[in-house]
Amino acid sequence: MLPVSQPFVAATFHEPWSASAWDSLRLFSLHLVAIGGSGALARTALAPLERIKILLQVESISNTPPLQRYGSFHHAIWRINQREGFNAYFRGNGANVLRLLPDTAIKFALYDQFKVMFAPPDGRPLGLTGKLAAGSATGVIKCLASYPLELARTRLAADTSSMGQARLYRGIAHCMSHTWRHEGTRGLYKGMVASTAAVVPYLAISFTTYDELQSRLPNDRGTRATWWYGLTKLGSGAAAGLLASTVVYPVDTVRRQMQVMHSCAELCLLSNTMQCGADDLHLRCSGMDWL
């Protein structure tokens, strides 16, 4: 009697957890270098425009004499170099670039996990609602982790000390330590509620607008192979981001003003060209600093 042949069973190989962790670390390092390097270049290139935007947002609550205010974009772009020097265009950019580290790390570590968490249980692809929930949760955590750097960036950028004049903050570390000593931990998170409140509408508008614009484009293979298809996707993303930023801009202005509220008072006290009364300082530095 011939022996019954046994079914062939393929041996399964389980990769050691250390090798998997090493591959994940290498992938994270590549993401950090690629995204961080390109992001740092992009933020540095746009730093002068970002600083002018912050200056125009917070000028209305400062006690700077009207003749010393910039007032408009055209006025600021020329007078900053004359009054503060060329390097002043990049005040606060260092803190803005440093924010890339926690932002990239949190997005890499948590965004995919949130997408799995909010995925439909029947296996269907993640819809717009799930993407919005995953993006919002990631955005809120990113805001909490990097907010002290964001506050330092705003305060450094809002400093309009002219050349040869002493500045309130010598750098990022001095700004954060000074804020913590004089205003406590709450001072490092002024305006945080407004920041997190803007995350959901920003993502909702940007996702919805981008998906709507993409749905109007032809999706056949020939169209996707054309040279202009990538530019169209880029334009759709830029249009979605522009619309979302415009809608939440009032909230962003409130956030910036709350971030510099106490530092504006200190600048008033230290500057010889500004006269501030005690009542005015009290109104500016107390109250709703968490909004």
CSV table of C-alpha atoms in Angstrom, one decimal:
chain,number,residue,atom,x,y,z
A,1,MET,CA,0.0,0.0,0.0
A,2,LEU,CA,1.4,3.3,-1.1
A,3,PRO,CA,1.9,5.9,1.7
A,4,VAL,CA,-0.5,8.8,1.6
A,5,SER,CA,1.3,12.0,0.7
A,6,GLN,CA,1.1,14.7,3.2
A,7,PRO,CA,0.0,18.2,2.1
A,8,PHE,CA,2.8,20.6,1.6
A,9,VAL,CA,2.8,23.3,4.3
A,10,ALA,CA,4.9,26.4,3.6
A,11,ALA,CA,7.0,27.6,6.5
A,12,THR,CA,6.1,31.0,7.7
A,13,PHE,CA,8.8,33.4,8.6
A,14,HIS,CA,8.2,36.0,11.2
A,15,GLU,CA,10.4,39.1,11.0
A,16,PRO,CA,12.0,39.9,14.4
A,17,TRP,CA,10.4,42.9,16.1
A,18,SER,CA,13.7,44.6,16.2
A,19,ALA,CA,14.1,44.5,12.4
A,20,SER,CA,10.5,45.9,12.0
A,21,ALA,CA,11.3,48.7,14.4
A,22,TRP,CA,14.5,49.5,12.6
A,23,ASP,CA,12.7,49.7,9.3
A,24,SER,CA,10.1,52.0,10.8
A,25,LEU,CA,12.8,54.2,12.2
A,26,ARG,CA,14.6,54.4,8.9
A,27,LEU,CA,11.4,55.3,7.1
A,28,PHE,CA,10.6,58.0,9.7
A,29,SER,CA,14.1,59.4,9.3
A,30,LEU,CA,13.7,59.6,5.5
A,31,HIS,CA,10.3,61.3,5.9
A,32,LEU,CA,11.8,63.7,8.4
A,33,VAL,CA,14.7,64.7,6.2
A,34,ALA,CA,12.6,65.0,3.0
A,35,ILE,CA,9.6,66.8,4.5
A,36,GLY,CA,11.7,68.7,7.0
A,37,GLY,CA,14.2,69.9,4.4
A,38,SER,CA,11.6,70.9,1.9
A,39,GLY,CA,9.4,72.5,4.5
A,40,ALA,CA,12.3,74.5,6.0
A,41,LEU,CA,13.2,75.9,2.6
A,42,ALA,CA,9.6,76.7,1.9
A,43,ARG,CA,8.9,78.4,5.2
A,44,THR,CA,12.2,80.4,5.0
A,45,ALA,CA,11.3,81.6,1.5
A,46,LEU,CA,7.9,82.7,2.7
A,47,ALA,CA,9.1,84.1,6.1
A,48,PRO,CA,9.0,87.8,5.0
A,49,LEU,CA,5.4,87.5,3.9
A,50,GLU,CA,4.5,85.6,7.1
A,51,ARG,CA,6.1,88.2,9.3
A,52,ILE,CA,4.3,91.1,7.6
A,53,LYS,CA,1.0,89.3,8.0
A,54,ILE,CA,1.6,88.9,11.7
A,55,LEU,CA,2.6,92.5,12.1
A,56,LEU,CA,-0.6,93.7,10.4
A,57,GLN,CA,-2.7,91.3,12.5
A,58,VAL,CA,-1.4,92.6,15.9
A,59,GLU,CA,-0.8,96.3,15.2
A,60,SER,CA,-4.3,97.2,16.2
A,61,ILE,CA,-3.8,96.2,19.8
A,62,SER,CA,-0.3,97.7,20.2
A,63,ASN,CA,0.4,101.1,21.5
A,64,THR,CA,2.9,102.0,18.8
A,65,PRO,CA,2.5,105.6,17.7
A,66,PRO,CA,0.5,105.7,14.4
A,67,LEU,CA,3.4,107.3,12.5
A,68,GLN,CA,5.6,104.3,13.4
A,69,ARG,CA,3.1,101.6,12.4
A,70,TYR,CA,3.4,99.9,9.0
A,71,GLY,CA,-0.3,100.0,8.2
A,72,SER,CA,-0.2,98.1,4.9
A,73,PHE,CA,1.7,95.4,3.1
A,74,HIS,CA,3.3,97.8,0.6
A,75,HIS,CA,4.5,100.1,3.4
A,76,ALA,CA,5.8,97.2,5.5
A,77,ILE,CA,7.8,95.5,2.7
A,78,TRP,CA,9.9,98.6,2.3
A,79,ARG,CA,10.1,100.1,5.8
A,80,ILE,CA,11.1,96.9,7.6
A,81,ASN,CA,14.5,96.9,5.9
A,82,GLN,CA,15.0,100.6,6.5
A,83,ARG,CA,13.9,100.6,10.1
A,84,GLU,CA,14.8,97.1,11.4
A,85,GLY,CA,17.4,95.8,8.9
A,86,PHE,CA,17.3,92.9,6.4
A,87,ASN,CA,17.4,90.2,9.0
A,88,ALA,CA,14.2,91.4,10.5
A,89,TYR,CA,12.3,89.9,7.6
A,90,PHE,CA,13.1,86.5,9.2
A,91,ARG,CA,12.2,87.2,12.8
A,92,GLY,CA,10.4,84.2,14.2
A,93,ASN,CA,11.3,82.0,11.3
A,94,GLY,CA,13.6,79.8,13.5
A,95,ALA,CA,10.7,78.8,15.7
A,96,ASN,CA,8.5,78.2,12.7
A,97,VAL,CA,11.1,75.8,11.2
A,98,LEU,CA,11.6,74.0,14.5
A,99,ARG,CA,7.8,73.3,14.5
A,100,LEU,CA,8.4,70.9,11.6
A,101,LEU,CA,10.0,68.3,14.0
A,102,PRO,CA,6.9,67.7,16.2
A,103,ASP,CA,4.5,68.2,13.3
A,104,THR,CA,6.2,65.6,11.1
A,105,ALA,CA,6.7,63.2,14.0
A,106,ILE,CA,3.1,63.4,15.1
A,107,LYS,CA,1.7,63.1,11.6
A,108,PHE,CA,3.9,60.1,10.8
A,109,ALA,CA,3.0,58.4,14.1
A,110,LEU,CA,-0.7,59.2,14.6
A,111,TYR,CA,-2.4,60.1,11.3
A,112,ASP,CA,-2.3,56.5,9.9
A,113,GLN,CA,-3.5,55.2,13.2
A,114,PHE,CA,-6.4,57.6,13.3
A,115,LYS,CA,-7.3,56.6,9.7
A,116,VAL,CA,-7.5,52.9,10.9
A,117,MET,CA,-9.5,53.9,13.9
A,118,PHE,CA,-12.1,55.9,11.9
A,119,ALA,CA,-12.3,53.4,9.0
A,120,PRO,CA,-15.7,51.8,8.3
A,121,PRO,CA,-16.0,48.4,10.0
A,122,ASP,CA,-17.3,46.8,6.8
A,123,GLY,CA,-13.9,47.4,5.0
A,124,ARG,CA,-15.1,50.2,2.8
A,125,PRO,CA,-12.5,52.9,1.9
A,126,LEU,CA,-12.2,55.8,4.3
A,127,GLY,CA,-14.7,58.5,3.3
A,128,LEU,CA,-14.7,62.3,3.7
A,129,THR,CA,-16.0,62.2,7.2
A,130,GLY,CA,-13.4,59.7,8.4
A,131,LYS,CA,-10.6,61.7,6.7
A,132,LEU,CA,-11.9,64.8,8.4
A,133,ALA,CA,-12.0,63.1,11.8
A,134,ALA,CA,-8.5,61.6,11.4
A,135,GLY,CA,-7.1,65.0,10.2
A,136,SER,CA,-8.8,66.9,13.0
A,137,ALA,CA,-7.6,64.6,15.7
A,138,THR,CA,-4.0,64.7,14.3
A,139,GLY,CA,-4.2,68.5,14.0
A,140,VAL,CA,-5.4,69.1,17.5
A,141,ILE,CA,-2.6,67.0,18.9
A,142,LYS,CA,0.0,68.7,16.7
A,143,CYS,CA,-1.3,72.1,18.0
A,144,LEU,CA,-0.9,71.0,21.6
A,145,ALA,CA,2.6,69.7,21.1
A,146,SER,CA,4.0,72.6,19.1
A,147,TYR,CA,2.0,75.5,20.5
A,148,PRO,CA,4.7,77.0,22.7
A,149,LEU,CA,7.0,77.3,19.6
A,150,GLU,CA,4.1,78.9,17.7
A,151,LEU,CA,3.6,81.4,20.5
A,152,ALA,CA,7.4,82.2,20.5
A,153,ARG,CA,7.3,82.6,16.8
A,154,THR,CA,4.5,85.1,16.9
A,155,ARG,CA,6.1,87.1,19.7
A,156,LEU,CA,9.5,87.3,18.0
A,157,ALA,CA,7.9,88.3,14.8
A,158,ALA,CA,5.7,91.0,16.4
A,159,ASP,CA,8.8,92.7,17.9
A,160,THR,CA,9.3,95.9,15.9
A,161,SER,CA,12.5,97.1,17.7
A,162,SER,CA,14.6,99.2,15.3
A,163,MET,CA,18.3,98.7,14.6
A,164,GLY,CA,20.4,99.5,17.7
A,165,GLN,CA,17.4,99.2,20.0
A,166,ALA,CA,17.2,96.5,22.7
A,167,ARG,CA,14.8,93.7,21.9
A,168,LEU,CA,12.4,92.2,24.4
A,169,TYR,CA,13.4,88.6,23.5
A,170,ARG,CA,16.9,87.5,22.6
A,171,GLY,CA,15.7,84.3,20.9
A,172,ILE,CA,13.4,81.3,21.0
A,173,ALA,CA,14.7,79.9,24.3
A,174,HIS,CA,14.7,83.3,26.0
A,175,CYS,CA,11.1,84.0,24.8
A,176,MET,CA,9.7,80.7,26.1
A,177,SER,CA,11.5,80.8,29.4
A,178,HIS,CA,10.6,84.5,30.0
A,179,THR,CA,7.0,83.7,29.2
A,180,TRP,CA,6.9,80.8,31.5
A,181,ARG,CA,8.5,82.7,34.4
A,182,HIS,CA,6.2,85.7,34.1
A,183,GLU,CA,3.0,84.2,32.9
A,184,GLY,CA,3.2,80.6,33.9
A,185,THR,CA,2.3,77.5,31.9
A,186,ARG,CA,-1.0,79.1,30.8
A,187,GLY,CA,1.0,81.9,29.2
A,188,LEU,CA,2.7,79.4,26.8
A,189,TYR,CA,-0.8,78.4,25.5
A,190,LYS,CA,-2.5,81.7,25.1
A,191,GLY,CA,-4.9,81.5,22.1
A,192,MET,CA,-4.8,77.7,22.1
A,193,VAL,CA,-8.6,77.4,22.1
A,194,ALA,CA,-8.9,79.6,19.0
A,195,SER,CA,-6.2,77.6,17.3
A,196,THR,CA,-7.9,74.2,17.9
A,197,ALA,CA,-11.3,75.6,17.0
A,198,ALA,CA,-10.0,76.6,13.6
A,199,VAL,CA,-8.6,73.1,12.8
A,200,VAL,CA,-12.0,71.5,12.0
A,201,PRO,CA,-13.5,74.2,9.7
A,202,TYR,CA,-10.1,74.5,7.9
A,203,LEU,CA,-9.9,70.8,7.2
A,204,ALA,CA,-13.5,70.5,6.3
A,205,ILE,CA,-13.4,73.4,3.8
A,206,SER,CA,-10.1,72.3,2.3
A,207,PHE,CA,-11.0,68.6,2.0
A,208,THR,CA,-14.5,69.3,0.6
A,209,THR,CA,-13.2,71.9,-1.9
A,210,TYR,CA,-10.3,69.8,-3.1
A,211,ASP,CA,-12.6,66.7,-3.6
A,212,GLU,CA,-15.2,68.8,-5.4
A,213,LEU,CA,-12.5,70.3,-7.8
A,214,GLN,CA,-11.0,66.8,-8.4
A,215,SER,CA,-14.4,65.3,-9.1
A,216,ARG,CA,-14.8,67.7,-12.0
A,217,LEU,CA,-11.6,66.6,-13.7
A,218,PRO,CA,-11.5,63.7,-16.2
A,219,ASN,CA,-10.2,60.6,-14.5
A,220,ASP,CA,-9.3,58.4,-17.5
A,221,ARG,CA,-5.8,57.0,-18.0
A,222,GLY,CA,-4.9,59.2,-20.9
A,223,THR,CA,-5.7,62.4,-18.9
A,224,ARG,CA,-3.7,61.3,-15.9
A,225,ALA,CA,-0.7,60.8,-18.2
A,226,THR,CA,-0.7,64.3,-19.5
A,227,TRP,CA,1.8,67.0,-18.3
A,228,TRP,CA,-0.9,69.3,-17.1
A,229,TYR,CA,-2.8,66.9,-14.9
A,230,GLY,CA,-0.3,67.2,-12.0
A,231,LEU,CA,-0.4,71.0,-12.3
A,232,THR,CA,-4.2,70.8,-12.1
A,233,LYS,CA,-4.0,68.8,-8.9
A,234,LEU,CA,-1.5,71.3,-7.5
A,235,GLY,CA,-3.9,74.2,-8.4
A,236,SER,CA,-6.8,72.4,-6.8
A,237,GLY,CA,-4.9,72.0,-3.6
A,238,ALA,CA,-3.8,75.7,-3.7
A,239,ALA,CA,-7.3,76.9,-4.3
A,240,ALA,CA,-8.7,74.7,-1.5
A,241,GLY,CA,-6.0,75.9,0.9
A,242,LEU,CA,-6.6,79.6,0.0
A,243,LEU,CA,-10.4,79.3,0.5
A,244,ALA,CA,-10.0,77.6,3.9
A,245,SER,CA,-7.4,80.1,5.0
A,246,THR,CA,-9.6,83.0,4.0
A,247,VAL,CA,-12.6,81.6,5.9
A,248,VAL,CA,-10.6,81.0,9.2
A,249,TYR,CA,-8.5,84.2,8.9
A,250,PRO,CA,-10.6,86.1,11.5
A,251,VAL,CA,-10.0,83.3,14.0
A,252,ASP,CA,-6.3,83.4,13.2
A,253,THR,CA,-6.2,87.1,13.8
A,254,VAL,CA,-7.8,86.7,17.2
A,255,ARG,CA,-5.3,83.9,18.0
A,256,ARG,CA,-2.3,86.1,17.1
A,257,GLN,CA,-3.6,89.0,19.2
A,258,MET,CA,-4.1,86.8,22.2
A,259,GLN,CA,-0.6,85.4,21.8
A,260,VAL,CA,1.1,88.8,21.9
A,261,MET,CA,-1.2,90.5,24.4
A,262,HIS,CA,1.0,90.4,27.5
A,263,SER,CA,4.3,90.9,25.5
A,264,CYS,CA,2.8,94.1,24.0
A,265,ALA,CA,2.3,95.4,27.5
A,266,GLU,CA,5.9,94.7,28.4
A,267,LEU,CA,7.0,96.5,25.3
A,268,CYS,CA,5.0,99.5,26.3
A,269,LEU,CA,6.6,99.5,29.7
A,270,LEU,CA,10.2,99.1,28.3
A,271,SER,CA,9.9,101.6,25.4
A,272,ASN,CA,10.6,105.3,25.9
A,273,THR,CA,8.4,106.2,22.9
A,274,MET,CA,5.2,104.6,24.3
A,275,GLN,CA,3.0,105.8,27.1
A,276,CYS,CA,0.6,103.3,28.6
A,277,GLY,CA,-1.7,103.8,31.5
A,278,ALA,CA,-2.2,101.2,34.2
A,279,ASP,CA,-5.8,100.8,33.3
A,280,ASP,CA,-5.0,100.1,29.7
A,281,LEU,CA,-2.3,97.6,30.6
A,282,HIS,CA,-4.8,95.8,32.9
A,283,LEU,CA,-7.4,95.6,30.1
A,284,ARG,CA,-4.9,94.2,27.6
A,285,CYS,CA,-3.1,91.7,29.9
A,286,SER,CA,-5.9,90.1,31.9
A,287,GLY,CA,-9.0,88.2,31.1
A,288,MET,CA,-9.6,85.8,28.2
A,289,ASP,CA,-6.1,84.7,27.5
A,290,TRP,CA,-7.1,81.2,26.6
A,291,LEU,CA,-9.4,82.1,23.8
